[in-house]
Tab-separated table of C-alpha atoms (C1' of nucleotides) in Angstrom:
chain	number	residue	atom	x	y	z
P	3	MET	CA	0.000	0.000	0.000
P	4	VAL	CA	1.515	3.294	-1.091
P	5	ARG	CA	0.904	6.159	1.266
P	6	ALA	CA	-0.493	9.456	0.072
P	7	ASP	CA	2.435	11.500	1.392
P	8	ALA	CA	4.832	9.213	-0.439
P	9	ARG	CA	3.021	9.741	-3.703
P	10	GLU	CA	3.032	13.494	-3.222
P	11	ASN	CA	6.704	13.534	-2.265
P	12	ARG	CA	7.574	11.562	-5.342
P	13	ALA	CA	5.763	13.955	-7.639
P	14	ARG	CA	7.205	17.030	-5.944
P	15	ILE	CA	10.735	15.642	-6.122
P	16	VAL	CA	10.741	15.059	-9.900
P	17	GLU	CA	9.086	18.382	-10.564
P	18	THR	CA	11.622	20.188	-8.371
P	19	ALA	CA	14.480	18.272	-9.954
P	20	ARG	CA	13.195	19.182	-13.405
P	21	GLN	CA	13.327	22.877	-12.622
P	22	ALA	CA	16.609	22.700	-10.739
P	23	LEU	CA	18.368	20.688	-13.439
P	24	ALA	CA	17.095	23.072	-16.095
P	25	GLU	CA	18.661	25.987	-14.182
P	26	ASP	CA	21.930	24.187	-13.503
P	27	GLY	CA	22.724	20.710	-14.755
P	28	GLU	CA	25.136	20.204	-11.877
P	29	VAL	CA	22.853	20.826	-8.896
P	30	SER	CA	23.644	18.485	-6.069
P	31	MET	CA	21.270	15.827	-4.858
P	32	ASN	CA	21.164	17.420	-1.400
P	33	GLN	CA	20.215	20.758	-2.904
P	34	ILE	CA	17.383	19.145	-4.832
P	35	ALA	CA	16.190	17.390	-1.673
P	36	GLN	CA	16.240	20.658	0.245
P	37	ARG	CA	14.368	22.539	-2.476
P	38	ALA	CA	11.780	19.781	-2.537
P	39	GLY	CA	11.419	20.024	1.242
P	40	VAL	CA	12.466	16.458	2.005
P	41	GLY	CA	15.458	14.824	3.637
P	42	PRO	CA	18.145	13.353	1.405
P	43	GLY	CA	17.082	9.885	2.520
P	44	THR	CA	13.605	10.428	1.076
P	45	LEU	CA	15.048	11.472	-2.251
P	46	TYR	CA	17.133	8.306	-2.368
P	47	ARG	CA	14.208	6.170	-1.321
P	48	HIS	CA	12.351	7.234	-4.457
P	49	TYR	CA	15.321	7.559	-6.798
P	50	PRO	CA	18.200	5.380	-5.626
P	51	SER	CA	20.867	7.248	-7.618
P	52	ARG	CA	21.509	10.420	-9.552
P	53	GLU	CA	21.086	8.482	-12.782
P	54	ALA	CA	17.659	7.223	-11.746
P	55	LEU	CA	16.514	10.739	-10.916
P	56	VAL	CA	17.688	12.313	-14.168
P	57	LEU	CA	16.114	9.456	-16.066
P	58	ALA	CA	12.796	10.127	-14.354
P	59	VAL	CA	13.115	13.800	-15.204
P	60	TYR	CA	13.721	12.937	-18.843
P	61	GLN	CA	10.648	10.742	-18.913
P	62	LEU	CA	8.645	13.560	-17.353
P	63	ASP	CA	10.028	15.891	-20.026
P	64	ILE	CA	8.872	13.567	-22.777
P	65	ALA	CA	5.476	13.109	-21.145
P	66	LYS	CA	4.986	16.871	-20.930
P	67	LEU	CA	6.117	17.199	-24.520
P	68	LEU	CA	3.549	14.671	-25.665
P	69	ASP	CA	0.842	16.433	-23.699
P	70	SER	CA	1.764	19.792	-25.203
P	71	VAL	CA	0.811	18.869	-28.777
P	72	GLN	CA	-2.865	19.767	-28.402
P	73	GLU	CA	-2.131	23.178	-26.961
P	74	LEU	CA	0.550	23.990	-29.518
P	75	LEU	CA	-1.835	23.168	-32.359
P	76	GLN	CA	-4.486	25.411	-30.857
P	77	ARG	CA	-2.205	28.422	-30.433
P	78	HIS	CA	0.041	28.103	-33.493
P	79	SER	CA	-0.001	27.093	-37.112
P	80	PRO	CA	0.921	23.442	-37.712
P	81	LEU	CA	4.361	24.439	-39.022
P	82	ASP	CA	5.090	26.676	-36.037
P	83	ALA	CA	3.803	24.015	-33.664
P	84	LEU	CA	6.139	21.522	-35.281
P	85	ARG	CA	9.052	23.939	-34.988
P	86	LEU	CA	8.474	24.658	-31.293
P	87	TRP	CA	7.813	21.030	-30.489
P	88	THR	CA	10.904	19.758	-32.324
P	89	THR	CA	13.097	22.351	-30.622
P	90	ALA	CA	11.855	21.158	-27.244
P	91	LEU	CA	12.445	17.544	-28.247
P	92	VAL	CA	16.035	18.275	-29.263
P	93	ASP	CA	16.580	20.074	-25.944
P	94	ALA	CA	15.349	17.026	-24.065
P	95	MET	CA	17.622	14.761	-26.097
P	96	ARG	CA	20.574	16.998	-25.277
P	97	ARG	CA	19.792	16.874	-21.582
P	98	LYS	CA	19.554	13.092	-21.695
P	99	HIS	CA	22.931	12.898	-23.360
P	100	GLY	CA	24.303	15.462	-20.936
P	101	LEU	CA	24.353	12.582	-18.501
P	102	GLY	CA	27.433	11.424	-20.352
P	103	ASP	CA	28.792	8.088	-19.283
P	104	ALA	CA	26.874	8.309	-16.009
P	105	LEU	CA	24.006	6.607	-17.830
P	106	SER	CA	24.387	2.915	-18.555
P	107	PRO	CA	24.098	2.138	-22.284
P	108	GLY	CA	21.267	-0.298	-21.644
P	109	ALA	CA	19.189	2.257	-19.810
P	110	ARG	CA	19.670	4.786	-22.580
P	111	GLN	CA	18.570	2.353	-25.228
P	112	SER	CA	15.520	1.111	-23.384
P	113	ILE	CA	14.300	4.627	-22.687
P	114	THR	CA	14.714	5.597	-26.334
P	115	GLU	CA	12.771	2.549	-27.438
P	116	SER	CA	9.967	3.052	-24.954
P	117	THR	CA	9.379	6.612	-26.144
P	118	TYR	CA	9.545	5.888	-29.876
P	119	ASP	CA	5.901	5.067	-30.545
P	120	PRO	CA	4.311	8.011	-28.699
P	121	VAL	CA	6.807	10.421	-30.284
P	122	ILE	CA	5.898	9.154	-33.748
P	123	ALA	CA	2.232	9.570	-32.852
P	124	ALA	CA	2.801	13.190	-31.818
P	125	ILE	CA	4.665	14.016	-35.029
P	126	THR	CA	1.960	12.325	-37.076
P	127	GLN	CA	-0.690	14.415	-35.380
P	128	MET	CA	1.040	17.694	-36.238
P	129	LEU	CA	1.830	16.642	-39.793
P	130	GLU	CA	-1.792	15.670	-40.366
P	131	ALA	CA	-2.982	18.993	-39.018
P	132	GLY	CA	-0.809	20.707	-41.616
P	133	GLN	CA	-1.990	18.410	-44.347
P	134	ASP	CA	-5.590	19.132	-43.423
P	135	ASP	CA	-5.173	22.884	-43.722
P	136	GLY	CA	-2.976	22.542	-46.789
P	137	THR	CA	0.283	23.953	-45.410
P	138	ILE	CA	2.195	20.661	-45.263
P	139	ARG	CA	2.810	18.233	-48.102
P	140	GLY	CA	0.897	14.979	-48.088
P	141	ASP	CA	3.858	12.685	-48.663
P	142	VAL	CA	5.872	13.421	-45.515
P	143	ASN	CA	6.767	10.348	-43.471
P	144	PRO	CA	6.819	10.796	-39.671
P	145	GLY	CA	9.677	8.306	-39.333
P	146	ASP	CA	11.747	10.321	-41.800
P	147	PHE	CA	11.075	13.475	-39.844
P	148	LEU	CA	12.172	11.840	-36.589
P	149	GLN	CA	15.299	10.605	-38.323
P	150	LEU	CA	16.168	14.168	-39.286
P	151	THR	CA	15.608	15.162	-35.666
P	152	GLY	CA	18.604	12.997	-34.802
P	153	ALA	CA	20.716	15.064	-37.168
P	154	LEU	CA	19.430	18.219	-35.457
P	155	TRP	CA	20.524	16.915	-32.107
P	156	ARG	CA	23.994	16.187	-33.436
P	157	ALA	CA	24.158	19.685	-34.894
P	158	ALA	CA	22.958	21.245	-31.647
P	159	SER	CA	25.613	19.315	-29.719
P	160	GLY	CA	28.363	20.288	-32.147
P	161	PRO	CA	30.859	23.152	-31.997
P	162	GLU	CA	28.278	25.808	-32.878
P	163	ASP	CA	24.578	25.249	-32.692
P	164	ARG	CA	23.209	25.355	-36.228
P	165	SER	CA	20.090	23.377	-35.403
P	166	GLN	CA	17.629	26.262	-35.729
P	167	SER	CA	18.595	27.114	-39.297
P	168	MET	CA	18.696	23.416	-40.171
P	169	LEU	CA	15.211	22.997	-38.740
P	170	GLY	CA	14.113	25.957	-40.843
P	171	LEU	CA	15.365	24.203	-43.951
P	172	ILE	CA	13.562	21.003	-43.052
P	173	LEU	CA	10.298	22.793	-42.397
P	174	ASP	CA	10.602	24.638	-45.714
P	175	GLY	CA	11.133	21.259	-47.313
P	176	ILE	CA	7.934	19.744	-45.997
P	177	SER	CA	5.828	22.821	-46.726
P	178	ARG	CA	3.266	22.633	-49.466
P	179	GLY	CA	4.551	24.688	-52.366
P	180	ALA	CA	8.049	23.335	-51.931
P	181	PRO	CA	9.247	21.167	-54.827
P	182	ALA	CA	8.943	17.430	-54.157
C	28	MET	CA	64.014	31.755	-11.690
C	29	VAL	CA	62.254	28.428	-12.097
C	30	ARG	CA	63.648	25.640	-9.991
C	31	ALA	CA	64.575	22.276	-11.453
C	32	ASP	CA	62.279	20.298	-9.161
C	33	ALA	CA	59.386	22.542	-10.146
C	34	ARG	CA	59.991	21.874	-13.829
C	35	GLU	CA	60.161	18.137	-13.218
C	36	ASN	CA	57.050	18.155	-11.078
C	37	ARG	CA	55.164	20.028	-13.767
C	38	ALA	CA	56.114	17.537	-16.447
C	39	ARG	CA	55.354	14.536	-14.253
C	40	ILE	CA	51.965	15.933	-13.286
C	41	VAL	CA	50.676	16.384	-16.852
C	42	GLU	CA	52.026	13.006	-17.909
C	43	THR	CA	50.405	11.308	-14.927
C	44	ALA	CA	47.157	13.183	-15.524
C	45	ARG	CA	47.221	12.123	-19.172
C	46	GLN	CA	47.387	8.466	-18.233
C	47	ALA	CA	44.946	8.727	-15.364
C	48	LEU	CA	42.355	10.646	-17.395
C	49	ALA	CA	42.669	8.146	-20.224
C	50	GLU	CA	41.879	5.322	-17.794
C	51	ASP	CA	39.021	7.147	-16.112
C	52	GLY	CA	37.814	10.574	-17.162
C	53	GLU	CA	36.506	11.212	-13.658
C	54	VAL	CA	39.670	10.680	-11.601
C	55	SER	CA	39.854	13.130	-8.757
C	56	MET	CA	42.484	15.834	-8.527
C	57	ASN	CA	43.754	14.378	-5.247
C	58	GLN	CA	44.163	10.976	-6.854
C	59	ILE	CA	46.173	12.502	-9.681
C	60	ALA	CA	48.350	14.370	-7.188
C	61	GLN	CA	48.976	11.178	-5.242
C	62	ARG	CA	49.819	9.191	-8.362
C	63	ALA	CA	52.224	11.929	-9.403
C	64	GLY	CA	53.836	11.820	-5.961
C	65	VAL	CA	53.088	15.429	-5.009
C	66	GLY	CA	50.799	17.124	-2.525
C	67	PRO	CA	47.504	18.535	-3.787
C	68	GLY	CA	48.874	22.027	-3.198
C	69	THR	CA	51.642	21.421	-5.728
C	70	LEU	CA	49.168	20.257	-8.325
C	71	TYR	CA	47.136	23.419	-7.844
C	72	ARG	CA	50.231	25.601	-7.927
C	73	HIS	CA	50.938	24.412	-11.472
C	74	TYR	CA	47.355	24.009	-12.657
C	75	PRO	CA	45.001	26.228	-10.676
C	76	SER	CA	41.851	24.307	-11.573
C	77	ARG	CA	40.631	21.070	-13.063
C	78	GLU	CA	39.923	22.886	-16.311
C	79	ALA	CA	43.489	24.164	-16.544
C	80	LEU	CA	44.862	20.674	-16.023
C	81	VAL	CA	42.675	18.978	-18.611
C	82	LEU	CA	43.501	21.767	-21.041
C	83	ALA	CA	47.211	21.144	-20.540
C	84	VAL	CA	46.647	17.431	-21.091
C	85	TYR	CA	44.848	18.173	-24.328
C	86	GLN	CA	47.707	20.338	-25.528
C	87	LEU	CA	50.125	17.564	-24.643
C	88	ASP	CA	47.936	15.150	-26.583
C	89	ILE	CA	48.093	17.358	-29.648
C	90	ALA	CA	51.840	17.831	-29.284
C	91	LYS	CA	52.386	14.073	-29.103
C	92	LEU	CA	50.116	13.634	-32.087
C	93	LEU	CA	52.158	16.090	-34.131
C	94	ASP	CA	55.368	14.361	-33.120
C	95	SER	CA	53.995	10.956	-34.110
C	96	VAL	CA	53.685	11.764	-37.817
C	97	GLN	CA	57.287	10.825	-38.668
C	98	GLU	CA	57.062	7.467	-36.957
C	99	LEU	CA	53.681	6.615	-38.445
C	100	LEU	CA	54.986	7.320	-41.943
C	101	GLN	CA	57.971	5.075	-41.332
C	102	ARG	CA	55.974	2.118	-40.075
C	103	HIS	CA	52.848	2.367	-42.232
C	104	SER	CA	51.661	3.277	-45.690
C	105	PRO	CA	50.592	6.912	-46.059
C	106	LEU	CA	46.917	5.931	-46.105
C	107	ASP	CA	47.236	3.788	-42.981
C	108	ALA	CA	49.247	6.491	-41.263
C	109	LEU	CA	46.498	8.968	-42.073
C	110	ARG	CA	43.850	6.599	-40.745
C	111	LEU	CA	45.627	5.979	-37.452
C	112	TRP	CA	46.518	9.627	-37.031
C	113	THR	CA	43.002	10.866	-37.749
C	114	THR	CA	41.503	8.350	-35.344
C	115	ALA	CA	43.794	9.638	-32.612
C	116	LEU	CA	42.902	13.228	-33.464
C	117	VAL	CA	39.182	12.499	-33.204
C	118	ASP	CA	39.789	10.813	-29.839
C	119	ALA	CA	41.571	13.904	-28.573
C	120	MET	CA	38.734	16.110	-29.805
C	121	ARG	CA	36.243	13.927	-27.978
C	122	ARG	CA	38.210	14.165	-24.758
C	123	LYS	CA	38.374	17.936	-25.066
C	124	HIS	CA	34.628	18.099	-25.508
C	125	GLY	CA	34.161	15.647	-22.656
C	126	LEU	CA	34.931	18.617	-20.467
C	127	GLY	CA	31.415	19.749	-21.234
C	128	ASP	CA	30.472	23.109	-19.843
C	129	ALA	CA	33.381	22.982	-17.416
C	130	LEU	CA	35.465	24.602	-20.147
C	131	SER	CA	34.841	28.268	-20.830
C	132	PRO	CA	33.881	28.924	-24.474
C	133	GLY	CA	36.752	31.342	-24.894
C	134	ALA	CA	39.337	28.828	-23.763
C	135	ARG	CA	37.954	26.221	-26.128
C	136	GLN	CA	38.109	28.567	-29.084
C	137	SER	CA	41.608	29.844	-28.409
C	138	ILE	CA	42.993	26.332	-28.033
C	139	THR	CA	41.378	25.248	-31.288
C	140	GLU	CA	42.834	28.246	-33.103
C	141	SER	CA	46.317	27.783	-31.689
C	142	THR	CA	46.472	24.183	-32.881
C	143	TYR	CA	45.072	24.809	-36.343
C	144	ASP	CA	48.288	25.562	-38.229
C	145	PRO	CA	50.396	22.650	-36.949
C	146	VAL	CA	47.517	20.237	-37.510
C	147	ILE	CA	47.215	21.384	-41.124
C	148	ALA	CA	50.973	20.945	-41.498
C	149	ALA	CA	50.784	17.365	-40.210
C	150	ILE	CA	47.961	16.469	-42.579
C	151	THR	CA	49.825	18.071	-45.471
C	152	GLN	CA	52.890	15.989	-44.690
C	153	MET	CA	50.982	12.711	-44.825
C	154	LEU	CA	49.033	13.668	-47.935
C	155	GLU	CA	52.247	14.578	-49.725
C	156	ALA	CA	53.835	11.273	-48.737
C	157	GLY	CA	50.915	9.495	-50.389
C	158	GLN	CA	51.100	11.707	-53.445
C	159	ASP	CA	54.814	10.967	-53.757
C	160	ASP	CA	54.321	7.205	-53.790
C	161	GLY	CA	51.230	7.495	-55.948
C	162	THR	CA	48.614	6.164	-53.504
C	163	ILE	CA	46.845	9.481	-52.842
C	164	ARG	CA	45.324	11.819	-55.373
C	165	GLY	CA	47.128	15.054	-56.102
C	166	ASP	CA	44.138	17.355	-55.712
C	167	VAL	CA	43.288	16.742	-52.063
C	168	ASN	CA	43.133	19.883	-49.950
C	169	PRO	CA	44.358	19.561	-46.328
C	170	GLY	CA	41.779	22.087	-45.115
C	171	ASP	CA	38.998	20.019	-46.697
C	172	PHE	CA	40.302	16.938	-44.963
C	173	LEU	CA	40.349	18.680	-41.594
C	174	GLN	CA	36.828	19.882	-42.224
C	175	LEU	CA	35.699	16.296	-42.733
C	176	THR	CA	37.428	15.419	-39.479
C	177	GLY	CA	34.887	17.624	-37.726
C	178	ALA	CA	32.103	15.503	-39.186
C	179	LEU	CA	33.896	12.407	-37.903
C	180	TRP	CA	33.990	13.813	-34.427
C	181	ARG	CA	30.275	14.527	-34.523
C	182	ALA	CA	29.641	10.978	-35.740
C	183	ALA	CA	31.873	9.528	-33.031
C	184	SER	CA	30.009	11.518	-30.381
C	185	GLY	CA	26.620	10.488	-31.698
C	186	PRO	CA	24.328	7.647	-30.610
C	187	GLU	CA	26.449	4.945	-32.238
C	188	ASP	CA	30.007	5.489	-33.343
C	189	ARG	CA	30.103	5.266	-37.132
C	190	SER	CA	33.303	7.246	-37.459
C	191	GLN	CA	35.526	4.336	-38.501
C	192	SER	CA	33.427	3.383	-41.510
C	193	MET	CA	33.032	7.046	-42.412
C	194	LEU	CA	36.786	7.481	-42.243
C	195	GLY	CA	37.127	4.452	-44.509
C	196	LEU	CA	34.889	6.122	-47.065
C	197	ILE	CA	36.889	9.331	-46.926
C	198	LEU	CA	40.185	7.527	-47.343
C	199	ASP	CA	38.785	5.578	-50.302
C	200	GLY	CA	37.755	8.906	-51.751
C	201	ILE	CA	41.200	10.431	-51.635
C	202	SER	CA	42.932	7.306	-52.914
C	203	ARG	CA	44.428	7.379	-56.378
C	204	GLY	CA	42.223	5.253	-58.590
C	205	ALA	CA	39.072	6.664	-57.053
C	206	PRO	CA	36.980	8.752	-59.449
C	207	ALA	CA	37.509	12.509	-59.036
B	30	DA	C1'	60.669	29.913	-5.096
B	31	DC	C1'	58.506	25.978	-4.325
B	32	DC	C1'	56.533	21.944	-1.720
B	33	DT	C1'	53.757	19.671	1.939
B	34	DG	C1'	49.696	18.147	3.941
B	35	DA	C1'	46.105	19.427	7.258
B	36	DA	C1'	41.901	21.690	6.722
B	37	DC	C1'	37.361	23.684	4.656
B	38	DA	C1'	32.940	23.409	2.739
B	39	DC	C1'	30.642	20.380	0.166
B	40	DC	C1'	29.559	16.075	-2.533
B	41	DG	C1'	26.690	11.501	-3.260
B	42	DT	C1'	24.950	8.100	-0.497
B	43	DT	C1'	23.570	5.299	3.768
B	44	DC	C1'	21.078	3.972	7.773
B	45	DA	C1'	19.468	4.065	12.663
B	46	DA	C1'	15.803	6.180	14.778
B	47	DG	C1'	11.371	7.839	14.646
B	48	DT	C1'	6.073	8.135	13.494
V	26	DA	C1'	5.315	2.050	4.999
V	27	DC	C1'	7.607	5.979	4.870
V	28	DC	C1'	10.339	10.069	6.507
V	29	DT	C1'	14.186	12.451	8.931
V	30	DG	C1'	18.669	14.018	9.400
V	31	DA	C1'	23.165	12.837	11.353
V	32	DA	C1'	26.972	10.526	9.539
V	33	DC	C1'	30.551	8.418	6.144
V	34	DA	C1'	34.062	8.580	2.843
V	35	DC	C1'	35.375	11.518	-0.480
V	36	DC	C1'	35.443	15.711	-3.534
V	37	DG	C1'	37.887	20.228	-5.383
V	38	DT	C1'	40.413	23.734	-3.483
V	39	DT	C1'	43.113	26.681	-0.013
V	40	DC	C1'	46.783	28.126	2.880
V	41	DA	C1'	49.955	28.225	6.927
V	42	DA	C1'	54.141	26.164	7.767
V	43	DG	C1'	58.282	24.499	6.198
V	44	DT	C1'	62.868	24.152	3.322
DNA sequence: ACCTGAACACCGTTCAAGT
DNA sequence: ACCTGAACACCGTTCAAGT
């Protein structure tokens, strides 16, 4: 039986860690515990290592990203929604890789696999919105788009971040009116 | 006036750090000091921060790399020498970037600039050796080759390391007999 | 002019004691 | 069933004391 305070602590810890890690990727575990208003022992009870915590944060990031699709499509054009969403996705990928060798290869792979299907679904949804209103070409494959996202991440992690202009090129390419 | 023991300590510290960091990129400063047989204070007298030390190691790496050209050309064919040398260069680039945000952007840029000319000279030397014995095309530009090296580094730092097969493609491309 | 090593504030992590 | 917080071994870094 999981107690209510435990459930609330758990949620507050990830949320706090998400903010703290966004501000400074090197915040200490004790600082996160303090900001979340729990003892260090409680933090470790829920997330037995730094790796486990950052992994949970990444999964929360992805979950929030998936939830954001609806709102983005309501407030922006499909192309702009796709641009904002992809930028956020690349940021999350960078943070995951920021873990460096602290993350076991197996864990990294399994998390990537477990998020593949919902990510494809989100991309599909935005592409279809653009196809419906005629701003995006009908022959764009969601898997291809995700593949290009990998290139964006590599560019963003490179010597100088050229990912925004690259993303601009890609979005031009999938726009209706662009040559096939 | 710089004392003899100071000069020796300095040299032994970088060399020790080079080995220790190669074995484990997260060795502590105190461990390095102990392995080098000096007190932590001495380490910090010569290299006032972790960043300064790793920077010095990187410069030593590059220096050793430049010195190795002669020997590589004696023991291997020009193409093999170029392959081994480029692989080592990409490794050094990866280690430099492994510093992450711990390295100030200015320091990273200035070190890259200061090593540019000698690196070009080394590449030129190996290309010319291959042109002399007829195994490398005569129209290969050293700057172009170095540019491609950047792509290799990005590939090596990516999700799966494809840099060796990419390097193979590049070397095939500059071989005599390959179409222009 | 340089080296030594004890010391400082802090790190990630653990665990006995509580409720 | 869970939380607290003192404690452990260690971290990067400093600095008074020595030679």
